[in-house]
Each structure stands twice: as structure tokens, then as C-alpha cells.
Coordinates of C-alpha atoms in Angstrom, one line a residue:
M1 CA 68.1 -20.9 -75.7
I2 CA 67.4 -22.6 -79.0
S3 CA 70.0 -21.1 -81.4
H4 CA 69.2 -23.3 -84.4
L5 CA 66.5 -25.7 -85.3
H6 CA 66.8 -28.4 -88.1
I7 CA 63.8 -30.4 -89.2
E8 CA 63.5 -33.1 -92.0
N9 CA 60.4 -34.7 -93.2
Y10 CA 58.1 -34.0 -90.3
A11 CA 54.4 -33.6 -91.3
L12 CA 54.3 -31.0 -94.0
I13 CA 57.9 -29.8 -93.3
E14 CA 60.3 -31.4 -95.9
H15 CA 63.3 -29.4 -94.9
L16 CA 64.0 -26.5 -92.5
D17 CA 67.2 -24.8 -91.1
L18 CA 66.0 -22.1 -88.9
D19 CA 68.3 -19.6 -86.8
L20 CA 66.7 -18.3 -83.7
H21 CA 67.9 -15.6 -81.4
D22 CA 67.6 -14.3 -77.9
G23 CA 65.1 -11.6 -77.1
F24 CA 61.3 -11.6 -78.1
T25 CA 60.6 -13.7 -81.3
V26 CA 57.1 -13.7 -82.7
I27 CA 55.6 -16.3 -85.1
T28 CA 52.7 -15.5 -87.3
G29 CA 50.8 -17.3 -90.0
E30 CA 47.4 -18.2 -91.2
T31 CA 45.5 -20.9 -89.4
G32 CA 46.6 -24.2 -90.5
A33 CA 49.8 -22.8 -92.0
G34 CA 51.9 -25.1 -89.9
K35 CA 52.5 -23.3 -86.4
S36 CA 51.4 -26.4 -84.5
I37 CA 53.5 -28.6 -86.6
L38 CA 56.5 -26.5 -85.5
L39 CA 55.6 -27.0 -81.8
G40 CA 55.0 -30.7 -82.5
A41 CA 58.6 -31.0 -83.8
I42 CA 60.0 -29.2 -81.0
G43 CA 58.0 -31.4 -78.6
L44 CA 59.8 -34.5 -80.1
I45 CA 63.2 -33.2 -78.9
L46 CA 61.7 -32.5 -75.4
G47 CA 60.8 -36.3 -75.1
N48 CA 57.2 -36.2 -76.2
R49 CA 55.7 -39.4 -77.5
A50 CA 56.4 -40.1 -81.2
D51 CA 54.0 -41.2 -83.9
S52 CA 55.3 -42.6 -87.1
K53 CA 52.4 -40.9 -88.8
S54 CA 54.3 -37.7 -88.1
I55 CA 56.6 -38.6 -90.9
K56 CA 56.2 -36.8 -94.1
T57 CA 54.2 -38.9 -96.7
G58 CA 56.7 -40.9 -98.7
A59 CA 59.7 -40.5 -96.5
S60 CA 61.3 -43.2 -94.7
R61 CA 62.4 -41.2 -91.6
C62 CA 62.2 -37.8 -90.0
V63 CA 64.8 -35.8 -88.1
V64 CA 64.3 -33.0 -85.7
E65 CA 67.6 -31.4 -84.2
A66 CA 68.0 -28.4 -82.0
E67 CA 71.1 -26.7 -81.0
F68 CA 71.0 -24.9 -77.6
D69 CA 73.1 -22.2 -76.3
L70 CA 73.6 -22.9 -72.5
S71 CA 76.1 -20.2 -71.7
R72 CA 73.4 -18.5 -69.4
C73 CA 72.1 -21.8 -68.0
D74 CA 73.9 -23.9 -65.5
C75 CA 73.2 -27.4 -66.5
S76 CA 76.7 -28.9 -65.9
D77 CA 75.3 -31.0 -63.2
F78 CA 72.9 -32.9 -65.5
F79 CA 75.6 -33.7 -68.0
A80 CA 78.1 -34.8 -65.2
E81 CA 75.4 -37.1 -63.4
N82 CA 74.5 -38.8 -66.7
D83 CA 78.0 -39.1 -68.1
L84 CA 77.3 -37.1 -71.2
D85 CA 79.9 -34.9 -73.2
F86 CA 79.4 -31.2 -72.5
E87 CA 81.7 -28.3 -73.3
G88 CA 80.0 -25.8 -71.1
T89 CA 78.1 -23.7 -73.7
E90 CA 76.6 -25.8 -76.6
C91 CA 74.4 -28.8 -76.6
I92 CA 72.7 -30.6 -79.6
V93 CA 69.6 -32.7 -79.2
R94 CA 68.5 -34.9 -81.9
R95 CA 65.4 -37.1 -82.4
E96 CA 65.0 -39.6 -85.2
L97 CA 61.7 -41.4 -86.2
T98 CA 61.5 -44.1 -88.8
S99 CA 58.3 -45.3 -90.8
T100 CA 58.7 -48.5 -89.1
G101 CA 58.0 -47.0 -85.8
K102 CA 61.5 -46.9 -84.3
S103 CA 62.6 -43.9 -82.3
R104 CA 66.1 -42.8 -81.4
A105 CA 67.2 -39.9 -79.2
F106 CA 70.7 -38.3 -78.9
I107 CA 72.2 -35.7 -76.6
N108 CA 75.5 -34.4 -77.9
D109 CA 75.5 -37.5 -80.2
T110 CA 75.2 -39.9 -77.3
P111 CA 72.1 -42.1 -77.5
V112 CA 69.8 -41.7 -74.6
Q113 CA 66.5 -42.9 -73.2
L114 CA 63.4 -40.7 -73.8
G115 CA 63.2 -40.3 -70.1
L116 CA 66.5 -38.5 -69.9
L117 CA 65.6 -36.4 -72.9
K118 CA 62.4 -35.2 -71.2
T119 CA 64.4 -34.4 -68.0
L120 CA 66.7 -32.2 -69.8
G121 CA 63.8 -30.7 -72.0
D122 CA 62.1 -29.6 -68.7
R123 CA 65.2 -27.6 -67.9
L124 CA 65.5 -25.9 -71.3
I125 CA 62.0 -25.1 -72.6
D126 CA 58.6 -24.4 -71.3
I127 CA 56.0 -24.5 -73.9
H128 CA 52.7 -22.9 -72.7
S129 CA 49.8 -24.1 -75.0
Q130 CA 46.2 -23.1 -74.7
H131 CA 45.2 -26.3 -72.9
Q132 CA 47.6 -25.5 -70.2
N133 CA 45.4 -22.8 -69.2
L134 CA 43.3 -25.6 -67.7
L135 CA 46.0 -26.3 -65.2
L136 CA 45.2 -22.9 -63.5
S137 CA 42.2 -24.5 -61.9
Q138 CA 44.1 -27.5 -60.5
A139 CA 45.2 -27.3 -57.0
N140 CA 48.5 -29.2 -57.5
Y141 CA 49.5 -26.6 -60.1
Q142 CA 48.4 -23.7 -57.8
L143 CA 50.6 -25.1 -55.1
S144 CA 53.5 -25.7 -57.5
V145 CA 53.3 -22.1 -58.6
L146 CA 53.7 -20.9 -54.9
D147 CA 56.8 -23.4 -54.5
T148 CA 58.3 -21.9 -57.5
I149 CA 57.9 -18.3 -56.1
A150 CA 59.0 -19.4 -52.7
G151 CA 62.1 -21.1 -54.1
N152 CA 61.0 -24.4 -52.4
A153 CA 62.7 -26.8 -54.9
S154 CA 65.4 -28.3 -52.5
L155 CA 63.2 -28.0 -49.4
L156 CA 60.4 -29.8 -51.2
Q157 CA 62.7 -32.5 -52.5
Q158 CA 63.8 -33.0 -48.8
Y159 CA 60.3 -33.2 -47.6
Q160 CA 59.2 -35.7 -50.3
T161 CA 62.2 -37.9 -49.3
E162 CA 61.0 -37.7 -45.7
Y163 CA 57.4 -38.1 -46.4
N164 CA 58.3 -41.3 -48.7
T165 CA 60.1 -42.6 -45.6
Y166 CA 57.3 -42.0 -43.4
R167 CA 54.7 -43.7 -45.8
H168 CA 57.1 -46.8 -46.1
L169 CA 57.2 -47.1 -42.4
C170 CA 53.4 -46.7 -42.2
D171 CA 53.2 -49.6 -44.7
E172 CA 55.8 -51.7 -42.7
Y173 CA 53.9 -51.1 -39.4
D174 CA 50.6 -52.0 -40.8
K175 CA 51.9 -55.0 -42.4
A176 CA 53.6 -56.1 -39.2
V177 CA 50.4 -55.6 -37.2
E178 CA 48.4 -57.7 -39.7
T179 CA 51.1 -60.2 -39.9
A180 CA 51.2 -60.6 -36.0
R181 CA 47.4 -60.8 -35.9
Q182 CA 47.4 -63.7 -38.5
S183 CA 50.3 -65.4 -36.9
H184 CA 48.8 -65.3 -33.5
D185 CA 45.6 -66.9 -34.9
D186 CA 47.8 -69.8 -36.4
E187 CA 50.3 -69.9 -33.6
E188 CA 48.9 -73.2 -32.0
Y189 CA 48.9 -75.0 -35.4
L190 CA 52.4 -73.8 -36.2
R191 CA 53.8 -74.9 -32.8
F192 CA 52.2 -78.3 -33.4
Q193 CA 53.8 -78.6 -36.9
L194 CA 57.2 -77.6 -35.5
Q195 CA 57.0 -80.0 -32.6
Q196 CA 56.3 -82.8 -35.0
L197 CA 59.4 -82.0 -37.1
T198 CA 61.6 -81.4 -34.1
D199 CA 60.5 -84.7 -32.5
A200 CA 61.4 -86.5 -35.7
N201 CA 65.0 -85.5 -35.2
L202 CA 65.6 -85.5 -38.9
Q203 CA 69.0 -85.9 -40.2
S204 CA 70.1 -84.7 -43.7
D205 CA 71.4 -87.9 -45.3
E206 CA 69.4 -90.6 -43.3
Q207 CA 66.7 -91.3 -45.8
E208 CA 68.9 -92.6 -48.5
E209 CA 70.8 -94.8 -45.9
L210 CA 67.7 -96.1 -44.3
E211 CA 66.1 -96.9 -47.6
A212 CA 69.4 -98.9 -48.6
E213 CA 69.4 -100.8 -45.3
Q214 CA 65.8 -101.7 -45.5
E215 CA 66.4 -103.2 -49.0
V216 CA 69.1 -105.4 -47.5
L217 CA 67.2 -106.3 -44.3
E218 CA 64.2 -107.4 -46.4
H219 CA 66.2 -109.7 -48.6
A220 CA 68.9 -110.8 -46.1
E221 CA 68.3 -114.6 -46.6
E222 CA 68.4 -114.4 -50.3
I223 CA 71.5 -112.2 -50.3
K224 CA 73.3 -114.5 -47.7
Q225 CA 72.4 -117.7 -49.8
S226 CA 73.9 -115.9 -53.0
L227 CA 77.1 -114.9 -51.2
Y228 CA 77.5 -118.3 -49.8
S229 CA 77.2 -119.9 -53.2
A230 CA 79.6 -117.4 -54.8
S231 CA 82.1 -118.2 -52.0
E232 CA 81.7 -121.8 -52.4
V233 CA 82.6 -121.6 -56.1
L234 CA 85.6 -119.4 -55.6
Q235 CA 86.9 -121.1 -52.3
A236 CA 85.3 -124.4 -51.0
S237 CA 86.4 -125.6 -47.5
D238 CA 86.6 -129.2 -48.5
D239 CA 86.9 -129.4 -52.1
T240 CA 89.9 -129.1 -54.4
T241 CA 87.9 -128.1 -57.6
D242 CA 87.0 -124.7 -56.5
A243 CA 88.5 -121.7 -58.6
L244 CA 91.3 -120.8 -56.4
S245 CA 92.5 -124.4 -55.9
L246 CA 92.4 -124.9 -59.8
L247 CA 94.4 -121.6 -60.2
R248 CA 97.0 -122.8 -57.8
S249 CA 97.2 -126.1 -59.7
A250 CA 97.6 -124.2 -63.0
S251 CA 100.3 -122.1 -61.6
Q252 CA 102.3 -125.1 -60.3
S253 CA 102.0 -126.7 -63.9
L254 CA 103.4 -123.6 -65.6
E255 CA 106.2 -123.2 -62.9
N256 CA 107.3 -126.8 -63.8
I257 CA 107.8 -125.7 -67.5
S258 CA 109.1 -122.2 -66.9
G259 CA 112.8 -123.2 -67.8
M260 CA 111.6 -124.8 -71.0
L261 CA 109.1 -122.4 -72.5
P262 CA 110.1 -118.7 -72.5
I263 CA 106.5 -117.5 -72.4
A264 CA 105.6 -119.7 -69.4
D265 CA 107.0 -117.1 -66.9
E266 CA 104.8 -114.5 -68.4
L267 CA 101.8 -116.6 -68.4
L268 CA 102.6 -117.8 -64.8
Q269 CA 102.6 -114.0 -63.6
R270 CA 99.4 -113.3 -65.2
L271 CA 97.9 -116.4 -63.6
Q272 CA 99.2 -115.3 -60.2
S273 CA 97.7 -111.9 -60.6
C274 CA 94.3 -113.5 -61.2
H275 CA 94.8 -115.6 -58.3
I276 CA 95.5 -112.6 -55.9
E277 CA 92.4 -110.7 -57.4
L278 CA 90.2 -113.7 -56.9
Q279 CA 91.5 -114.3 -53.3
D280 CA 90.5 -110.6 -52.6
I281 CA 87.2 -111.1 -54.1
A282 CA 86.6 -114.3 -52.1
D283 CA 87.7 -112.5 -48.9
E284 CA 85.2 -109.7 -49.4
I285 CA 82.2 -112.0 -50.3
A286 CA 83.0 -113.8 -47.0
S287 CA 83.3 -110.7 -45.1
Q288 CA 80.0 -109.3 -46.5
N289 CA 78.4 -112.9 -45.7
D290 CA 79.5 -112.7 -42.2
G291 CA 77.9 -109.2 -42.0
I292 CA 74.5 -110.1 -43.3
E293 CA 71.9 -111.4 -40.9
Y294 CA 68.2 -111.5 -40.7
N295 CA 67.1 -109.0 -37.9
P296 CA 63.4 -108.6 -37.7
A297 CA 63.7 -106.0 -35.0
R298 CA 66.2 -103.7 -36.9
L299 CA 63.9 -104.1 -39.9
E300 CA 60.8 -103.0 -38.0
F301 CA 62.8 -100.0 -36.6
V302 CA 64.1 -98.9 -40.1
S303 CA 60.6 -99.3 -41.6
D304 CA 59.1 -97.3 -38.8
R305 CA 61.6 -94.5 -39.1
L306 CA 61.0 -94.4 -43.0
N307 CA 57.1 -94.3 -42.4
T308 CA 57.7 -91.3 -40.1
I309 CA 59.7 -89.4 -42.8
Y310 CA 57.3 -90.4 -45.7
T311 CA 54.4 -89.3 -43.5
L312 CA 55.9 -85.8 -42.9
Q313 CA 56.8 -85.5 -46.6
Q314 CA 53.3 -86.4 -47.8
K315 CA 51.7 -84.0 -45.1
H316 CA 53.7 -81.0 -46.2
H317 CA 53.9 -82.0 -49.9
L318 CA 57.7 -82.2 -49.9
T319 CA 60.1 -84.7 -51.5
S320 CA 63.2 -84.8 -49.2
I321 CA 64.5 -84.4 -45.6
D322 CA 66.3 -81.1 -46.8
E323 CA 63.0 -79.6 -47.8
L324 CA 61.6 -80.8 -44.3
L325 CA 64.5 -79.2 -42.4
A326 CA 64.1 -75.9 -44.4
L327 CA 60.4 -76.0 -43.3
Q328 CA 61.4 -76.5 -39.7
D329 CA 63.5 -73.4 -40.0
E330 CA 60.8 -71.5 -41.5
L331 CA 58.3 -72.5 -38.8
Q332 CA 60.8 -71.6 -36.2
Q333 CA 61.3 -68.1 -37.7
K334 CA 57.6 -67.4 -37.7
L335 CA 57.2 -68.5 -34.1
D336 CA 60.3 -66.4 -33.2
L337 CA 58.5 -63.3 -34.9
I338 CA 55.4 -64.1 -32.9
D339 CA 57.3 -64.3 -29.6
N340 CA 59.1 -61.0 -30.5
S341 CA 56.2 -59.2 -32.5
D342 CA 55.2 -56.9 -29.7
E343 CA 58.9 -55.6 -29.4
M344 CA 59.2 -55.4 -33.3
I345 CA 55.9 -53.5 -33.8
A346 CA 56.7 -51.1 -30.9
E347 CA 60.0 -50.4 -32.5
L348 CA 58.3 -49.8 -35.9
L349 CA 55.8 -47.6 -34.3
R350 CA 58.6 -45.6 -32.7
K351 CA 60.2 -45.2 -36.2
R352 CA 57.1 -44.3 -37.9
D353 CA 56.2 -41.5 -35.3
A354 CA 59.7 -40.2 -35.6
A355 CA 59.5 -40.0 -39.4
H356 CA 56.2 -38.3 -39.1
E357 CA 57.6 -35.6 -36.7
T358 CA 60.4 -35.1 -39.1
A359 CA 58.2 -34.6 -42.2
Q360 CA 55.8 -32.6 -40.2
H361 CA 58.6 -30.2 -39.3
T362 CA 59.8 -29.9 -42.8
A363 CA 56.1 -29.4 -43.9
S364 CA 55.8 -26.5 -41.5
Q365 CA 58.9 -24.8 -43.1
L366 CA 57.2 -25.3 -46.4
S367 CA 53.8 -23.7 -45.2
S368 CA 55.7 -20.8 -43.8
K369 CA 57.6 -20.1 -47.0
R370 CA 54.3 -20.6 -49.0
T371 CA 52.4 -18.2 -46.9
A372 CA 55.1 -15.6 -47.4
A373 CA 55.2 -16.2 -51.2
A374 CA 51.4 -16.0 -51.3
K375 CA 51.3 -12.5 -49.9
T376 CA 54.1 -11.5 -52.3
L377 CA 52.5 -13.2 -55.3
Q378 CA 49.0 -11.7 -54.6
K379 CA 50.5 -8.0 -54.9
Q380 CA 52.5 -8.8 -57.8
I381 CA 49.8 -10.5 -59.8
S382 CA 47.2 -7.9 -58.9
A383 CA 49.6 -5.2 -59.9
I384 CA 50.1 -6.7 -63.5
L385 CA 46.5 -7.5 -63.9
Q386 CA 45.6 -4.0 -63.3
T387 CA 47.9 -2.9 -66.1
L388 CA 46.2 -5.5 -68.3
G389 CA 42.8 -3.8 -68.1
M390 CA 41.4 -5.2 -64.8
P391 CA 41.3 -2.1 -62.5
N392 CA 39.1 -3.7 -60.1
V393 CA 40.7 -7.1 -59.9
Q394 CA 41.0 -9.1 -56.7
F395 CA 43.5 -12.0 -56.7
V396 CA 43.7 -14.0 -53.4
I397 CA 45.6 -17.1 -52.7
D398 CA 43.7 -19.3 -50.1
L399 CA 46.0 -21.4 -48.2
Q400 CA 44.3 -24.0 -45.9
P401 CA 45.8 -26.7 -43.8
C402 CA 45.4 -30.4 -44.6
P403 CA 46.6 -33.7 -43.3
L404 CA 50.2 -34.6 -44.2
S405 CA 50.4 -35.5 -47.9
A406 CA 52.9 -35.8 -50.7
S407 CA 52.8 -32.0 -51.1
G408 CA 52.9 -31.0 -47.6
T409 CA 50.2 -29.9 -45.2
D410 CA 48.7 -27.1 -47.4
T411 CA 46.1 -26.8 -50.2
A412 CA 46.1 -23.6 -52.3
T413 CA 43.2 -22.2 -54.1
F414 CA 43.6 -19.2 -56.5
M415 CA 40.6 -16.9 -55.8
F416 CA 39.7 -14.3 -58.6
S417 CA 37.3 -11.5 -59.2
A418 CA 37.6 -8.8 -61.9
N419 CA 34.7 -6.9 -61.0
K420 CA 33.6 -4.5 -58.1
N421 CA 31.6 -5.8 -55.2
V422 CA 32.0 -9.4 -56.5
P423 CA 33.8 -11.5 -53.9
P424 CA 36.8 -13.5 -55.1
Q425 CA 35.9 -17.1 -56.0
P426 CA 37.9 -20.1 -57.3
I427 CA 39.2 -19.2 -60.8
S428 CA 37.5 -22.2 -62.4
K429 CA 34.1 -20.8 -61.4
I430 CA 34.5 -17.2 -62.4
A431 CA 37.2 -16.4 -64.9
S432 CA 36.6 -16.0 -68.5
G433 CA 39.0 -17.2 -71.2
G434 CA 40.6 -13.9 -71.7
E435 CA 40.9 -13.3 -68.1
I436 CA 42.5 -16.8 -67.7
A437 CA 45.0 -15.9 -70.6
R438 CA 46.1 -12.6 -68.8
L439 CA 46.3 -14.3 -65.3
M440 CA 48.5 -17.1 -66.8
L441 CA 50.8 -14.6 -68.5
S442 CA 51.1 -12.7 -65.3
L443 CA 51.9 -15.9 -63.5
K444 CA 54.5 -16.9 -66.2
S445 CA 56.1 -13.5 -66.1
V446 CA 56.6 -13.7 -62.4
M447 CA 57.8 -17.3 -62.4
A448 CA 60.3 -16.7 -65.3
S449 CA 62.9 -15.2 -63.1
K450 CA 62.6 -17.9 -60.5
Q451 CA 62.6 -20.9 -62.7
N452 CA 65.9 -20.0 -64.6
L453 CA 64.5 -21.4 -67.9
P454 CA 66.5 -20.4 -71.0
T455 CA 63.3 -20.4 -73.3
I456 CA 59.5 -20.1 -73.0
I457 CA 57.1 -20.5 -75.9
F458 CA 53.6 -19.0 -75.8
D459 CA 51.2 -20.6 -78.1
E460 CA 48.5 -18.2 -78.6
I461 CA 48.3 -17.0 -75.0
D462 CA 46.6 -13.9 -76.2
T463 CA 43.4 -15.9 -77.1
G464 CA 40.4 -14.0 -75.8
V465 CA 42.0 -10.5 -75.7
S466 CA 42.6 -7.7 -78.5
G467 CA 43.4 -4.1 -78.8
S468 CA 45.4 -2.2 -76.2
I469 CA 45.2 -5.3 -73.9
A470 CA 47.1 -7.3 -76.4
E471 CA 49.8 -4.6 -76.7
K472 CA 50.1 -4.7 -72.9
M473 CA 50.5 -8.4 -73.0
A474 CA 53.1 -8.0 -75.6
H475 CA 55.1 -5.4 -73.5
I476 CA 55.0 -8.1 -70.6
M477 CA 56.6 -10.7 -72.9
L478 CA 59.0 -8.3 -74.2
D479 CA 60.1 -7.3 -70.5
M480 CA 60.5 -11.1 -69.9
S481 CA 62.8 -11.4 -72.9
S482 CA 65.0 -8.7 -71.4
C483 CA 65.8 -11.0 -68.3
D484 CA 68.1 -13.5 -70.1
L485 CA 65.0 -15.3 -71.4
Q486 CA 64.4 -16.3 -75.0
V487 CA 60.6 -15.6 -75.5
I488 CA 58.8 -17.0 -78.5
S489 CA 55.1 -16.1 -79.0
I490 CA 52.8 -17.7 -81.6
T491 CA 50.1 -15.1 -82.2
H492 CA 47.3 -13.9 -84.4
L493 CA 47.3 -10.4 -83.0
P494 CA 49.2 -7.7 -84.9
Q495 CA 49.7 -5.6 -81.5
I496 CA 51.8 -8.6 -80.3
A497 CA 53.5 -9.3 -83.4
A498 CA 54.7 -5.6 -83.8
L499 CA 56.7 -5.7 -80.7
G500 CA 58.7 -8.8 -81.5
T501 CA 62.5 -8.3 -81.8
H502 CA 62.3 -11.0 -84.5
H503 CA 59.5 -12.1 -86.6
L504 CA 59.0 -15.4 -88.2
R505 CA 56.2 -16.3 -90.7
V506 CA 54.8 -19.7 -91.4
Y507 CA 53.0 -20.4 -94.7
K508 CA 51.9 -23.3 -96.8
D509 CA 52.8 -23.7 -100.4
D510 CA 51.0 -26.2 -102.9
T511 CA 53.1 -27.9 -105.5
A512 CA 51.9 -30.2 -108.1
D513 CA 51.8 -33.3 -106.0
T514 CA 52.1 -32.0 -102.3
T515 CA 51.7 -29.3 -99.9
L516 CA 54.6 -28.0 -97.8
S517 CA 54.9 -25.7 -94.8
H518 CA 57.8 -23.2 -94.7
I519 CA 58.9 -20.8 -92.0
V520 CA 60.9 -17.7 -93.0
T521 CA 62.5 -14.8 -91.1
L522 CA 60.9 -11.5 -92.2
S523 CA 62.8 -8.3 -93.2
D524 CA 61.5 -5.0 -92.0
D525 CA 59.4 -4.5 -95.3
Q526 CA 58.1 -8.0 -95.2
R527 CA 57.1 -7.3 -91.5
V528 CA 55.0 -4.3 -92.6
E529 CA 53.3 -6.3 -95.2
E530 CA 52.7 -9.2 -92.7
L531 CA 51.1 -6.9 -90.1
A532 CA 49.1 -5.2 -92.8
H533 CA 47.6 -8.5 -93.8
M534 CA 46.9 -9.3 -90.2
L535 CA 45.0 -6.0 -89.9
S536 CA 43.1 -5.9 -93.2
G537 CA 43.0 -9.5 -94.5
A538 CA 44.1 -10.7 -98.0
D539 CA 43.6 -7.4 -99.6
L540 CA 46.1 -4.9 -98.6
T541 CA 45.1 -1.3 -98.2
E542 CA 47.0 1.8 -97.7
A543 CA 45.4 2.5 -94.4
A544 CA 46.5 -1.0 -93.1
I545 CA 50.0 -0.5 -94.3
Q546 CA 50.2 2.8 -92.6
N547 CA 48.7 1.3 -89.4
A548 CA 51.2 -1.5 -89.7
K549 CA 54.1 1.1 -90.0
A550 CA 52.8 2.9 -86.9
L551 CA 52.6 -0.3 -85.0
L552 CA 56.2 -1.0 -85.8
G553 CA 57.1 2.7 -85.0
H554 CA 58.3 3.5 -88.4

């Protein structure tokens, strides 16, 4: 339950610290006083979308913080799964908005995403606003009511997991069939492409080697002539003026004076080193010269091989042999799939049918529990509605089978009639606003014990009713609050306000430069005055005061 609410600079609320209690709390106030503002602020801590326009004019930020007492609500799994601090009884949720549009959310002072805040909020508070009455005509909502009454939460979660597996396998099977069909259409061309690549017998590094060899073969004579010229300069066969011969002569000259000139030995060693290096170069040039020959046949082979590689690269819009080899592997895999597609499709079909059977079995369990819950709910709702001024009510839940879907194999339609000799029809076609309000309250009262929610807030659920019916609706809410449920009702009816265990009043106050909304807890005397105003309007009469006291049991 909400034990404390703190609001700063939200809409017309400048500052609010409000203690809330268990039991049945009523909130009253004139239209436009700020009751919807209060709900909007609570909606923020439940993860609703934020709007910077909600910040009070002139303020840079707004803060909404709620303290929850969870001593009667087991939420320890939520805090453990999301690694949030939790002492077992208290939880503080805070939402901050800035005028720049930034929004931050905290659970027990830990920053969290809004999705997580909403998940927690769904477990803490149910806000029933007037527009939610429209849910009553929606098939999905009607089915969810049955699942709540039947206690199908875990079974429904299991079914949805099984159904999602089944749908995934359906998609895989359909995709495999379509891929196989397209592949069979392209099979001949794929095999032709693969054969070309296979026949080419490509090697990863051969292109670079062949291109280098082609360059040498195409310029063999020029290369050989240059190598020969270089060799002649270094080491001529019949000439003593080549470089090596000249170095030998220079070495001999230095050797002759090595005893006379101290540096001559050092110069001699350096000259001999040069001789050794030049000799090595000369030998390498000679070796290269011997290995170069003009070979037209080899040149033709290399050119043809490169043409084959270039043609394949151009055909497939690729730039390297590695990419061609990757394409070859890809083509082989596609053809392997074609060759094995029948077996693969058969296996997918087997898995799909098995998943369908599993989901169908769980769906049948859901249907059985829904059928039993429907019979129970029909009796309970009819009994409650009779106490709410509908002695001739007929409430029937029409369960019909349907193909396997995300919600099972059932469709539910709530059928209703408030009058004699009028057969039940779908609620959306026959129920009035007041009848919808009473029916929704009846459903909420039955569902409350099943949902294990700490707090439920009714926003003018009494719309369309008055008098003794309103009083009976109040008694239902009061009974709900006796089952470890904090019930808060925003109301315009004195019959409902009088039965509240606690009474809050919302009012607006005009100052010199602004209008502010305030919420206060009423004392016994203030409650009498508030109810008297609700009965008679702005001018208090003695009769209204006495009537208010009578409603309060004074």
C-alpha cells in the first residue's frame, strides 16, 4: 500500500506531503480542483510517459515520490531478479522531471529504466479510470478476467512460451520450404557456377605469384641484358679493370704500407669487407642471370591462368582469390542444402507438429480452467449485481473455441441483460453507463482477492449511479478494503464519501499571482461540512448538515 506521497512542482501542486492509510480512503472535491492532477502524479511513479509541460510554471523540475509498505505483498522476487536493495517491508519510488525534458526514475535510490518502474507499478497499484470501462467490451480483457479468476498466470505463461516456440518453428518451416523452392529453381545455375570455380582449382596465394612471374617473363631479355651489364662492371672475365679487380689491387697497395702507416691496416680491413660484399653481389647477379630465360610457352601458360582468374573475379564482382574461394564454399553450402532440403524440411515439420501438439495440450488445460472459472464468475457477478439494484440481471460468459492463438483456443464474450424477457447480449451493445460502472466494480471486487494487489484506486467508478445504489457500491469497496487491500475512491457522491475510513479533500486556492491545488485530510467535523456541501451545494443548510451527520452515523 501507499503509505506516503510527496509531490513537488507538479501541475498546480507546489508542495504536498500526504500520509495515506490502509482501509477505504475517499477523495472528494469540486470539479477541476485537482483530483486528476493527483492521479497524474501517481501515474508518473507507475512508469507513465512524462511531459515537461506537467512541471509547475516557473519551476525547473518536479519530483513525485511514493513510499510503499510491502509487508503484505511478496515482491522479493522482483527486487532479487533486478538486483535492487530491499529490506522486505519498505520501498521508495521516485520520479524526477526537468524543464529540459529529462526524466529520471529511482527504486530505493537506484536509477532504473521506465520499463522496470512500470513492471513494479503493475504489481503495486491498479488505477481504474473511467475510460477503462471501455475495456469491458474488449475480448482480450474479458479473457484476461477469466484467467485472473482461474489463477492461470503460471499456466498462461507456460502456454505463451510454447506458443511462441510453435510460431517460431512455423516461420522456420515456411522459410525453409520457400528457400528450397527458390534453390531448386536456381540449382542448375548454381552447379554451373560451382563447377567453374572447382575446375579453376584456385590456390589462395597464386595470383600474386603469377603476376610477379608474368612481369619477369614479359621482360626477360631486358632483365638479362641489365644483369649481364652489371656483372661485367663488377667482375669481367677478361678485363682487369672491373670493380673487384680494382679492389684487389687497392688492397695489395695498402698491404704494402701497413707497417709504415698505422691507419693502413684499418683501411685495408674496410676495403676487404667491401670486396667480400661486392663479390657476394656479383655472385647473386650471376645466379639471377643464369635463372632468367625467355620462355614463350611458360609466359603463355601464366597469362592464360591469370586470364582465368581475372574472368572469374569480373564475373562475380570480386577482387581476390580468397573471395572467390569463399564464394565457392557458399555455393557448395547452398547445393548441400538443396541436396538435403527434403530431410531438413521433414525434420522441421516434425518439430512444428510436436510443438503444436504441446501448445494444444496446454491450451486445453487453459480452456478447462476458464470454463470452470466462467461458471463461478457468472454466479458471483450476478449475485453482486442483484444487490446493486439489478434484480433481473443476467450475466453470461460465452466461451467459444477458436484456432490456436497467442491467448489459447478460446474467445470470451461477456453477455448481459438487466431486464426481464430480454436475452443477454454483448455488453458493448446493451449496457448503459451506470450498468457498466456497477459491472466493472463487481468484477474488480471479485478479482481483487485473486490479483494480490496492495492498492486499487477508483476514479469516479460511481458515474451514472446515485442514491441507495451508490451506497451499496460504497459497501462493496469497503468490504474490499477489509481484505488486506488499500482502496482509494475519487467520488462526487456523498453516499460513497460517507463510508470512507479516511477522507481527503482536494481544493484550489488563488493567490495574487497563481492558483494552487491542495489536498488535506479532514477531521470528523470537516467531513460533516464537506458532505453537507456535497448534498446542498455552496450554501450550507441545517438539513444538509443533519443529513451529512446521518450518513456518517453521528
